[in-house]
Amino acid sequence: MEMENPADFSYLGRNFSDLSNGEHSSAFSDCNSDRSGEFQTASSQSRRLLISCTSDNSDDLIRQLIADLEAGSIEEQKQAAMEIRLLAKNKSENRLKIARAGAIKPLVSLLSCSDLQLQEYGVTAILNLSLCDENKELIASSGAIKPLVRSLKTGTPTAKENAACALLRLSQIEENKVAIGRSGAIPLLVNLLESGGFRGKKDASTALYSLCSVKENKIRAVQSGIMKPLVELMADFGSNMVDKSAYVLSVLVSVPEARAALVEEGGIPVLVEIIEVGSQRQKEISVAILLQICENSAVHRNMVAREGAIPPLVALSQSGTNRAKQKVSIFRLQNNNPSLRFLWSSRSTGRGPSLMTWCGLF
């Protein structure tokens, strides 16, 4: 399995690390346990649900719930999966206890059920159990990956979103990333990114960011048409998806197929616009992406300059954060090429690069 670190960059024998702004974890911080309020319960079930949420001595209850999962009616299975989901939602000790009691395999079996509501409950329970690191390997070894991928394709909107989150959690074990990609998850996640609701887009982007640290998954994502929704989301500042989309793009552009697809989808003008009007974080990650696009490509360097990137890069070199200034300095090194007549010099005041010397040929 070939892993890559998109944050490392070298040029002319100099190594530059942390080219991302170091804040990707905050951009992807909200794919956790299932959201509350997704399950409506009848009043006759209220007492048992209350017990399942509050009991500290729940061993007997867990054993009964697992028995219901294995041999109960459809309605009993739904109720059992719902209560396991609630037990695992907020208490980390319950997640480990439920898994050790043997709940994972019967929950995985629910994912292949033709009853979509039961499938959704099973997916959501597995998502909550996957929040425990000790459970991830057991969930994967119990055969959950392929059924979760099927839920991405055939499940309810909530099941698709929670399946994306569960796959994200399983992908935090490096060995699972290839298995998830080879099970067909990437095209389905790209589809969720493109056509899902706001939460679906967020969950899909988070999962793709994790999975695409593996080269073969990057290729799958590009072949699945990921560039179109990424560019569209980055261009839409009202989508609240600019940061997430840019981070996903930043891990993809290390492969030439992604760089070519990005250019074809009109990504360069969008990145230049982000450098002009985006937040500091957005500007920094956009410059990092442009660096990778322009590396070893005079054609792409000319395209970036002709899209008007030089003035906002000059401004960023003067008023941006230290990380932004470092990225711009690498961009200067890239483009200090006599064949392109890209020049860089200091203003006569010594305060920064002259716009005219940036623009040279242009």
mmCIF file of C-alpha atoms in Angstrom:
data_model
loop_
_atom_site.group_PDB
_atom_site.id
_atom_site.type_symbol
_atom_site.label_atom_id
_atom_site.label_comp_id
_atom_site.label_asym_id
_atom_site.label_seq_id
_atom_site.Cartn_x
_atom_site.Cartn_y
_atom_site.Cartn_z
ATOM 1 C CA MET A 1 0.000 0.000 0.000
ATOM 2 C CA GLU A 2 1.551 3.272 -1.128
ATOM 3 C CA MET A 3 1.010 6.105 1.311
ATOM 4 C CA GLU A 4 1.776 9.736 0.578
ATOM 5 C CA ASN A 5 2.193 12.814 2.710
ATOM 6 C CA PRO A 6 0.708 15.764 0.882
ATOM 7 C CA ALA A 7 2.193 18.165 3.389
ATOM 8 C CA ASP A 8 5.785 17.552 2.293
ATOM 9 C CA PHE A 9 7.271 19.437 -0.655
ATOM 10 C CA SER A 10 10.793 19.786 -1.953
ATOM 11 C CA TYR A 11 12.189 22.141 -4.531
ATOM 12 C CA LEU A 12 15.761 22.830 -5.653
ATOM 13 C CA GLY A 13 17.085 20.627 -2.882
ATOM 14 C CA ARG A 14 15.141 22.422 -0.165
ATOM 15 C CA ASN A 15 12.530 20.596 1.886
ATOM 16 C CA PHE A 16 9.399 22.326 3.057
ATOM 17 C CA SER A 17 7.079 20.577 5.482
ATOM 18 C CA ASP A 18 3.631 21.406 6.803
ATOM 19 C CA LEU A 19 2.509 23.016 3.571
ATOM 20 C CA SER A 20 -1.034 22.404 4.644
ATOM 21 C CA ASN A 21 -2.041 24.843 7.321
ATOM 22 C CA GLY A 22 -2.096 22.194 10.022
ATOM 23 C CA GLU A 23 -5.808 22.677 10.624
ATOM 24 C CA HIS A 24 -7.264 19.835 8.559
ATOM 25 C CA SER A 25 -8.503 18.133 11.734
ATOM 26 C CA SER A 26 -10.751 21.106 12.510
ATOM 27 C CA ALA A 27 -12.086 21.077 8.966
ATOM 28 C CA PHE A 28 -13.092 17.432 9.466
ATOM 29 C CA SER A 29 -14.164 17.463 13.104
ATOM 30 C CA ASP A 30 -17.875 16.708 12.898
ATOM 31 C CA CYS A 31 -18.191 13.120 11.633
ATOM 32 C CA ASN A 32 -18.701 11.444 14.981
ATOM 33 C CA SER A 33 -21.582 9.445 16.468
ATOM 34 C CA ASP A 34 -25.009 9.548 14.912
ATOM 35 C CA ARG A 35 -27.006 12.731 15.318
ATOM 36 C CA SER A 36 -29.742 12.704 17.925
ATOM 37 C CA GLY A 37 -33.392 12.712 17.025
ATOM 38 C CA GLU A 38 -33.151 10.270 14.134
ATOM 39 C CA PHE A 39 -35.200 7.537 15.798
ATOM 40 C CA GLN A 40 -38.771 8.080 16.852
ATOM 41 C CA THR A 41 -39.918 5.819 19.670
ATOM 42 C CA ALA A 42 -43.429 4.912 20.700
ATOM 43 C CA SER A 43 -44.493 5.639 24.249
ATOM 44 C CA SER A 44 -44.670 1.927 25.064
ATOM 45 C CA GLN A 45 -40.945 1.704 24.415
ATOM 46 C CA SER A 46 -39.958 4.740 26.466
ATOM 47 C CA ARG A 47 -39.152 2.961 29.710
ATOM 48 C CA ARG A 48 -36.784 0.431 28.155
ATOM 49 C CA LEU A 49 -35.072 3.116 26.076
ATOM 50 C CA LEU A 50 -34.584 5.209 29.212
ATOM 51 C CA ILE A 51 -32.997 2.219 30.929
ATOM 52 C CA SER A 52 -30.727 1.579 27.958
ATOM 53 C CA CYS A 53 -29.488 5.167 27.984
ATOM 54 C CA THR A 54 -28.903 5.500 31.738
ATOM 55 C CA SER A 55 -28.188 2.099 33.249
ATOM 56 C CA ASP A 56 -24.680 1.517 34.532
ATOM 57 C CA ASN A 57 -25.429 -2.180 35.068
ATOM 58 C CA SER A 58 -26.489 -3.044 31.577
ATOM 59 C CA ASP A 59 -24.864 -6.473 31.044
ATOM 60 C CA ASP A 60 -28.149 -8.344 31.251
ATOM 61 C CA LEU A 61 -29.824 -5.850 28.947
ATOM 62 C CA ILE A 62 -27.020 -6.149 26.376
ATOM 63 C CA ARG A 63 -27.269 -9.941 26.364
ATOM 64 C CA GLN A 64 -31.018 -9.721 25.810
ATOM 65 C CA LEU A 65 -30.596 -7.193 23.017
ATOM 66 C CA ILE A 66 -28.111 -9.441 21.234
ATOM 67 C CA ALA A 67 -30.497 -12.376 21.565
ATOM 68 C CA ASP A 68 -33.219 -10.221 19.975
ATOM 69 C CA LEU A 69 -30.868 -9.294 17.132
ATOM 70 C CA GLU A 70 -30.122 -12.944 16.447
ATOM 71 C CA ALA A 71 -33.560 -14.528 16.755
ATOM 72 C CA GLY A 72 -36.187 -11.848 17.182
ATOM 73 C CA SER A 73 -38.867 -10.645 14.812
ATOM 74 C CA ILE A 74 -38.190 -7.700 12.521
ATOM 75 C CA GLU A 75 -39.716 -5.322 15.044
ATOM 76 C CA GLU A 76 -37.716 -6.840 17.905
ATOM 77 C CA GLN A 77 -34.547 -6.538 15.840
ATOM 78 C CA LYS A 78 -35.302 -2.898 15.124
ATOM 79 C CA GLN A 79 -35.872 -2.201 18.791
ATOM 80 C CA ALA A 80 -32.694 -4.042 19.806
ATOM 81 C CA ALA A 81 -30.563 -2.255 17.203
ATOM 82 C CA MET A 82 -32.030 1.076 18.272
ATOM 83 C CA GLU A 83 -31.206 0.465 21.919
ATOM 84 C CA ILE A 84 -27.683 -0.734 21.156
ATOM 85 C CA ARG A 85 -27.205 2.427 19.136
ATOM 86 C CA LEU A 86 -28.321 4.501 22.124
ATOM 87 C CA LEU A 87 -26.142 2.586 24.584
ATOM 88 C CA ALA A 88 -23.121 3.130 22.342
ATOM 89 C CA LYS A 89 -23.865 6.731 21.416
ATOM 90 C CA ASN A 90 -22.269 8.594 24.299
ATOM 91 C CA LYS A 91 -20.638 6.058 26.632
ATOM 92 C CA SER A 92 -17.268 4.782 25.519
ATOM 93 C CA GLU A 93 -17.282 1.958 28.053
ATOM 94 C CA ASN A 94 -20.558 0.673 26.631
ATOM 95 C CA ARG A 95 -19.071 0.477 23.124
ATOM 96 C CA LEU A 96 -16.406 -1.952 24.251
ATOM 97 C CA LYS A 97 -18.824 -3.897 26.445
ATOM 98 C CA ILE A 98 -21.333 -4.340 23.608
ATOM 99 C CA ALA A 99 -18.664 -5.510 21.177
ATOM 100 C CA ARG A 100 -17.199 -8.002 23.641
ATOM 101 C CA ALA A 101 -20.664 -9.398 24.292
ATOM 102 C CA GLY A 102 -20.897 -10.406 20.623
ATOM 103 C CA ALA A 103 -23.148 -7.739 19.083
ATOM 104 C CA ILE A 104 -21.088 -6.910 16.023
ATOM 105 C CA LYS A 105 -21.741 -9.973 13.857
ATOM 106 C CA PRO A 106 -25.538 -9.875 14.245
ATOM 107 C CA LEU A 107 -25.466 -6.138 13.575
ATOM 108 C CA VAL A 108 -23.445 -6.723 10.408
ATOM 109 C CA SER A 109 -26.099 -9.226 9.318
ATOM 110 C CA LEU A 110 -28.727 -6.489 9.555
ATOM 111 C CA LEU A 111 -26.925 -4.480 6.881
ATOM 112 C CA SER A 112 -28.025 -6.974 4.239
ATOM 113 C CA CYS A 113 -31.663 -6.880 5.336
ATOM 114 C CA SER A 114 -34.260 -5.831 2.769
ATOM 115 C CA ASP A 115 -36.032 -3.733 5.423
ATOM 116 C CA LEU A 116 -34.380 -0.340 4.904
ATOM 117 C CA GLN A 117 -35.236 0.959 8.357
ATOM 118 C CA LEU A 118 -33.678 -2.082 10.008
ATOM 119 C CA GLN A 119 -30.633 -1.676 7.775
ATOM 120 C CA GLU A 120 -30.382 1.969 8.825
ATOM 121 C CA TYR A 121 -30.539 1.059 12.511
ATOM 122 C CA GLY A 122 -27.808 -1.529 12.026
ATOM 123 C CA VAL A 123 -25.550 0.931 10.193
ATOM 124 C CA THR A 124 -26.030 3.538 12.893
ATOM 125 C CA ALA A 125 -25.277 1.097 15.712
ATOM 126 C CA ILE A 126 -22.081 0.000 13.944
ATOM 127 C CA LEU A 127 -21.084 3.636 13.462
ATOM 128 C CA ASN A 128 -21.379 4.276 17.190
ATOM 129 C CA LEU A 129 -19.462 1.106 18.069
ATOM 130 C CA SER A 130 -16.713 2.093 15.606
ATOM 131 C CA LEU A 131 -15.937 5.181 17.681
ATOM 132 C CA CYS A 132 -14.055 2.842 20.029
ATOM 133 C CA ASP A 133 -10.593 2.184 18.598
ATOM 134 C CA GLU A 134 -10.547 -1.318 20.038
ATOM 135 C CA ASN A 135 -13.668 -2.198 18.038
ATOM 136 C CA LYS A 136 -12.500 -1.113 14.580
ATOM 137 C CA GLU A 137 -10.467 -4.209 13.773
ATOM 138 C CA LEU A 138 -13.233 -6.495 15.034
ATOM 139 C CA ILE A 139 -15.858 -4.690 12.948
ATOM 140 C CA ALA A 140 -13.733 -5.007 9.818
ATOM 141 C CA SER A 141 -12.841 -8.653 10.474
ATOM 142 C CA SER A 142 -16.537 -9.426 11.008
ATOM 143 C CA GLY A 143 -17.152 -8.567 7.358
ATOM 144 C CA ALA A 144 -18.691 -5.129 7.804
ATOM 145 C CA ILE A 145 -16.907 -3.313 4.976
ATOM 146 C CA LYS A 146 -18.809 -4.715 1.985
ATOM 147 C CA PRO A 147 -22.259 -4.428 3.642
ATOM 148 C CA LEU A 148 -21.479 -0.827 4.645
ATOM 149 C CA VAL A 149 -20.539 -0.113 1.032
ATOM 150 C CA ARG A 150 -23.860 -1.633 -0.105
ATOM 151 C CA SER A 151 -25.650 0.652 2.344
ATOM 152 C CA LEU A 152 -23.951 3.585 0.623
ATOM 153 C CA LYS A 153 -25.643 2.438 -2.569
ATOM 154 C CA THR A 154 -29.078 1.227 -1.491
ATOM 155 C CA GLY A 155 -29.722 2.632 1.982
ATOM 156 C CA THR A 156 -31.846 5.507 3.200
ATOM 157 C CA PRO A 157 -30.235 8.971 3.181
ATOM 158 C CA THR A 158 -29.413 8.579 6.875
ATOM 159 C CA ALA A 159 -27.982 5.096 6.305
ATOM 160 C CA LYS A 160 -25.764 6.431 3.520
ATOM 161 C CA GLU A 161 -24.461 9.244 5.697
ATOM 162 C CA ASN A 162 -23.804 6.970 8.666
ATOM 163 C CA ALA A 163 -22.218 4.324 6.443
ATOM 164 C CA ALA A 164 -19.815 6.991 5.148
ATOM 165 C CA CYS A 165 -18.917 7.893 8.722
ATOM 166 C CA ALA A 166 -18.486 4.244 9.718
ATOM 167 C CA LEU A 167 -16.189 3.629 6.752
ATOM 168 C CA LEU A 168 -14.215 6.703 7.750
ATOM 169 C CA ARG A 169 -13.715 5.254 11.219
ATOM 170 C CA LEU A 170 -12.638 1.891 9.829
ATOM 171 C CA SER A 171 -10.237 3.639 7.430
ATOM 172 C CA GLN A 172 -8.320 4.962 10.406
ATOM 173 C CA ILE A 173 -6.705 1.518 10.410
ATOM 174 C CA GLU A 174 -4.367 1.869 7.439
ATOM 175 C CA GLU A 175 -4.838 -1.693 6.222
ATOM 176 C CA ASN A 176 -8.551 -1.086 5.773
ATOM 177 C CA LYS A 177 -8.119 1.762 3.293
ATOM 178 C CA VAL A 178 -7.279 -0.498 0.373
ATOM 179 C CA ALA A 179 -10.025 -2.972 1.312
ATOM 180 C CA ILE A 180 -12.611 -0.201 1.441
ATOM 181 C CA GLY A 181 -11.465 1.196 -1.900
ATOM 182 C CA ARG A 182 -11.497 -2.210 -3.546
ATOM 183 C CA SER A 183 -15.015 -2.865 -2.222
ATOM 184 C CA GLY A 184 -16.404 -0.093 -4.417
ATOM 185 C CA ALA A 185 -16.794 2.668 -1.820
ATOM 186 C CA ILE A 186 -15.042 5.459 -3.725
ATOM 187 C CA PRO A 187 -17.568 5.980 -6.584
ATOM 188 C CA LEU A 188 -20.440 5.843 -4.081
ATOM 189 C CA LEU A 189 -18.792 8.408 -1.828
ATOM 190 C CA VAL A 190 -18.180 10.652 -4.832
ATOM 191 C CA ASN A 191 -21.865 10.325 -5.705
ATOM 192 C CA LEU A 192 -22.822 11.263 -2.126
ATOM 193 C CA LEU A 193 -20.464 14.241 -2.324
ATOM 194 C CA GLU A 194 -22.148 15.372 -5.531
ATOM 195 C CA SER A 195 -25.815 14.672 -4.843
ATOM 196 C CA GLY A 196 -26.213 14.218 -1.094
ATOM 197 C CA GLY A 197 -27.582 16.731 1.354
ATOM 198 C CA PHE A 198 -25.312 19.020 3.316
ATOM 199 C CA ARG A 199 -24.527 16.412 5.959
ATOM 200 C CA GLY A 200 -23.998 13.758 3.280
ATOM 201 C CA LYS A 201 -21.521 16.002 1.465
ATOM 202 C CA LYS A 202 -19.603 16.625 4.681
ATOM 203 C CA ASP A 203 -19.474 12.954 5.619
ATOM 204 C CA ALA A 204 -18.467 11.905 2.107
ATOM 205 C CA SER A 205 -15.679 14.484 1.912
ATOM 206 C CA THR A 206 -14.347 13.434 5.303
ATOM 207 C CA ALA A 207 -14.255 9.764 4.315
ATOM 208 C CA LEU A 208 -12.656 10.558 0.955
ATOM 209 C CA TYR A 209 -9.979 12.673 2.609
ATOM 210 C CA SER A 210 -8.973 9.704 4.742
ATOM 211 C CA LEU A 211 -9.242 7.036 2.051
ATOM 212 C CA CYS A 212 -7.348 9.035 -0.574
ATOM 213 C CA SER A 213 -4.101 8.980 1.344
ATOM 214 C CA VAL A 214 -3.662 5.713 -0.593
ATOM 215 C CA LYS A 215 -2.566 6.190 -4.198
ATOM 216 C CA GLU A 216 -4.904 3.635 -5.754
ATOM 217 C CA ASN A 217 -7.858 5.317 -4.076
ATOM 218 C CA LYS A 218 -6.793 8.669 -5.506
ATOM 219 C CA ILE A 219 -6.940 7.142 -8.981
ATOM 220 C CA ARG A 220 -10.349 5.610 -8.252
ATOM 221 C CA ALA A 221 -11.653 8.975 -7.070
ATOM 222 C CA VAL A 222 -10.451 10.747 -10.222
ATOM 223 C CA GLN A 223 -11.893 8.024 -12.441
ATOM 224 C CA SER A 224 -15.191 8.364 -10.558
ATOM 225 C CA GLY A 225 -15.436 12.034 -11.517
ATOM 226 C CA ILE A 226 -14.600 13.625 -8.172
ATOM 227 C CA MET A 227 -13.108 16.775 -9.688
ATOM 228 C CA LYS A 228 -16.403 18.170 -10.913
ATOM 229 C CA PRO A 229 -18.140 18.258 -7.489
ATOM 230 C CA LEU A 230 -14.953 19.368 -5.734
ATOM 231 C CA VAL A 231 -14.476 22.337 -8.058
ATOM 232 C CA GLU A 232 -18.167 23.248 -7.860
ATOM 233 C CA LEU A 233 -18.157 23.144 -4.050
ATOM 234 C CA MET A 234 -14.963 25.206 -3.825
ATOM 235 C CA ALA A 235 -16.464 27.792 -6.161
ATOM 236 C CA ASP A 236 -19.577 28.115 -3.984
ATOM 237 C CA PHE A 237 -18.603 30.108 -0.900
ATOM 238 C CA GLY A 238 -22.123 29.670 0.432
ATOM 239 C CA SER A 239 -21.808 25.891 0.467
ATOM 240 C CA ASN A 240 -19.762 25.782 3.681
ATOM 241 C CA MET A 241 -17.747 23.132 1.861
ATOM 242 C CA VAL A 242 -14.829 25.191 0.535
ATOM 243 C CA ASP A 243 -12.369 24.059 3.210
ATOM 244 C CA LYS A 244 -13.307 20.384 3.108
ATOM 245 C CA SER A 245 -13.281 20.240 -0.683
ATOM 246 C CA ALA A 246 -9.908 21.971 -0.856
ATOM 247 C CA TYR A 247 -8.398 19.539 1.629
ATOM 248 C CA VAL A 248 -9.660 16.554 -0.354
ATOM 249 C CA LEU A 249 -8.218 18.132 -3.490
ATOM 250 C CA SER A 250 -4.880 18.682 -1.747
ATOM 251 C CA VAL A 251 -4.418 14.944 -1.182
ATOM 252 C CA LEU A 252 -5.483 14.080 -4.732
ATOM 253 C CA VAL A 253 -3.214 16.391 -6.732
ATOM 254 C CA SER A 254 -0.097 14.439 -5.865
ATOM 255 C CA VAL A 255 -1.007 12.153 -8.791
ATOM 256 C CA PRO A 256 -0.829 13.449 -12.389
ATOM 257 C CA GLU A 257 -4.294 12.140 -13.260
ATOM 258 C CA ALA A 258 -5.802 14.413 -10.622
ATOM 259 C CA ARG A 259 -3.853 17.458 -11.771
ATOM 260 C CA ALA A 260 -4.985 16.943 -15.356
ATOM 261 C CA ALA A 261 -8.609 16.450 -14.280
ATOM 262 C CA LEU A 262 -8.501 19.556 -12.101
ATOM 263 C CA VAL A 263 -7.297 21.707 -14.986
ATOM 264 C CA GLU A 264 -9.883 20.195 -17.315
ATOM 265 C CA GLU A 265 -12.702 20.972 -14.874
ATOM 266 C CA GLY A 266 -11.656 24.629 -14.625
ATOM 267 C CA GLY A 267 -10.113 24.370 -11.180
ATOM 268 C CA ILE A 268 -7.329 26.909 -11.644
ATOM 269 C CA PRO A 269 -9.612 29.995 -11.843
ATOM 270 C CA VAL A 270 -11.466 28.747 -8.750
ATOM 271 C CA LEU A 271 -8.225 28.367 -6.779
ATOM 272 C CA VAL A 272 -7.104 31.845 -7.857
ATOM 273 C CA GLU A 273 -10.422 33.296 -6.690
ATOM 274 C CA ILE A 274 -10.005 31.602 -3.317
ATOM 275 C CA ILE A 275 -6.542 33.161 -2.963
ATOM 276 C CA GLU A 276 -8.132 36.533 -3.720
ATOM 277 C CA VAL A 277 -11.175 36.445 -1.434
ATOM 278 C CA GLY A 278 -11.032 33.318 0.743
ATOM 279 C CA SER A 279 -10.181 32.983 4.415
ATOM 280 C CA GLN A 280 -6.554 32.672 5.471
ATOM 281 C CA ARG A 281 -6.915 28.916 5.786
ATOM 282 C CA GLN A 282 -8.505 28.666 2.354
ATOM 283 C CA LYS A 283 -5.794 30.830 0.812
ATOM 284 C CA GLU A 284 -3.021 28.718 2.297
ATOM 285 C CA ILE A 285 -4.383 25.388 1.122
ATOM 286 C CA SER A 286 -5.141 26.841 -2.336
ATOM 287 C CA VAL A 287 -1.539 28.006 -2.736
ATOM 288 C CA ALA A 288 -0.350 24.551 -1.661
ATOM 289 C CA ILE A 289 -2.548 22.991 -4.363
ATOM 290 C CA LEU A 290 -1.280 25.408 -7.006
ATOM 291 C CA LEU A 291 2.289 24.529 -6.029
ATOM 292 C CA GLN A 292 1.654 20.886 -6.833
ATOM 293 C CA ILE A 293 -0.167 21.728 -10.076
ATOM 294 C CA CYS A 294 2.698 23.919 -11.261
ATOM 295 C CA GLU A 295 5.557 21.642 -10.258
ATOM 296 C CA ASN A 296 7.376 20.468 -13.396
ATOM 297 C CA SER A 297 4.729 22.015 -15.663
ATOM 298 C CA ALA A 298 5.487 25.225 -17.511
ATOM 299 C CA VAL A 299 2.065 24.967 -19.171
ATOM 300 C CA HIS A 300 0.302 25.003 -15.832
ATOM 301 C CA ARG A 301 2.502 27.838 -14.541
ATOM 302 C CA ASN A 302 1.512 29.944 -17.536
ATOM 303 C CA MET A 303 -2.164 29.095 -16.982
ATOM 304 C CA VAL A 304 -1.974 30.107 -13.310
ATOM 305 C CA ALA A 305 -0.334 33.429 -14.169
ATOM 306 C CA ARG A 306 -2.790 34.199 -16.965
ATOM 307 C CA GLU A 307 -5.699 33.591 -14.601
ATOM 308 C CA GLY A 308 -4.471 36.543 -12.556
ATOM 309 C CA ALA A 309 -2.822 34.683 -9.687
ATOM 310 C CA ILE A 310 0.207 36.948 -9.392
ATOM 311 C CA PRO A 311 -1.383 40.021 -7.724
ATOM 312 C CA PRO A 312 -3.149 38.048 -4.944
ATOM 313 C CA LEU A 313 0.016 35.985 -4.403
ATOM 314 C CA VAL A 314 2.029 39.194 -4.014
ATOM 315 C CA ALA A 315 -0.549 40.458 -1.525
ATOM 316 C CA LEU A 316 -0.429 37.164 0.365
ATOM 317 C CA SER A 317 3.385 37.323 0.511
ATOM 318 C CA GLN A 318 3.097 40.689 2.258
ATOM 319 C CA SER A 319 0.095 40.299 4.558
ATOM 320 C CA GLY A 320 -0.507 36.578 4.922
ATOM 321 C CA THR A 321 0.413 34.290 7.783
ATOM 322 C CA ASN A 322 3.918 32.868 8.082
ATOM 323 C CA ARG A 323 2.712 29.600 6.556
ATOM 324 C CA ALA A 324 1.194 31.474 3.624
ATOM 325 C CA LYS A 325 4.386 33.438 3.082
ATOM 326 C CA GLN A 326 6.387 30.192 3.072
ATOM 327 C CA LYS A 327 4.130 28.714 0.414
ATOM 328 C CA VAL A 328 4.376 31.829 -1.736
ATOM 329 C CA SER A 329 8.172 31.761 -1.418
ATOM 330 C CA ILE A 330 8.169 28.229 -2.842
ATOM 331 C CA PHE A 331 5.922 29.415 -5.638
ATOM 332 C CA ARG A 332 8.505 32.113 -6.357
ATOM 333 C CA LEU A 333 11.235 29.444 -6.547
ATOM 334 C CA GLN A 334 9.130 27.366 -8.915
ATOM 335 C CA ASN A 335 8.618 30.233 -11.282
ATOM 336 C CA ASN A 336 12.080 31.770 -11.187
ATOM 337 C CA ASN A 337 12.753 30.212 -14.580
ATOM 338 C CA PRO A 338 14.404 32.240 -17.342
ATOM 339 C CA SER A 339 12.558 30.300 -20.026
ATOM 340 C CA LEU A 340 9.294 31.651 -18.627
ATOM 341 C CA ARG A 341 10.792 35.029 -17.792
ATOM 342 C CA PHE A 342 9.075 34.884 -14.461
ATOM 343 C CA LEU A 343 11.047 37.257 -12.279
ATOM 344 C CA TRP A 344 11.062 37.956 -8.612
ATOM 345 C CA SER A 345 12.798 40.807 -6.918
ATOM 346 C CA SER A 346 12.251 43.085 -3.985
ATOM 347 C CA ARG A 347 10.492 46.351 -4.056
ATOM 348 C CA SER A 348 12.801 49.300 -3.924
ATOM 349 C CA THR A 349 11.567 49.747 -0.364
ATOM 350 C CA GLY A 350 12.690 46.220 0.484
ATOM 351 C CA ARG A 351 9.285 45.342 1.810
ATOM 352 C CA GLY A 352 8.358 42.670 -0.701
ATOM 353 C CA PRO A 353 8.226 41.536 -4.312
ATOM 354 C CA SER A 354 7.356 43.984 -7.024
ATOM 355 C CA LEU A 355 4.157 43.237 -8.930
ATOM 356 C CA MET A 356 5.880 44.178 -12.178
ATOM 357 C CA THR A 357 8.696 41.695 -11.581
ATOM 358 C CA TRP A 358 6.115 38.972 -10.927
ATOM 359 C CA CYS A 359 4.375 39.715 -14.156
ATOM 360 C CA GLY A 360 7.449 39.686 -16.441
ATOM 361 C CA LEU A 361 6.180 37.974 -19.551
ATOM 362 C CA PHE A 362 2.557 38.787 -18.864
#
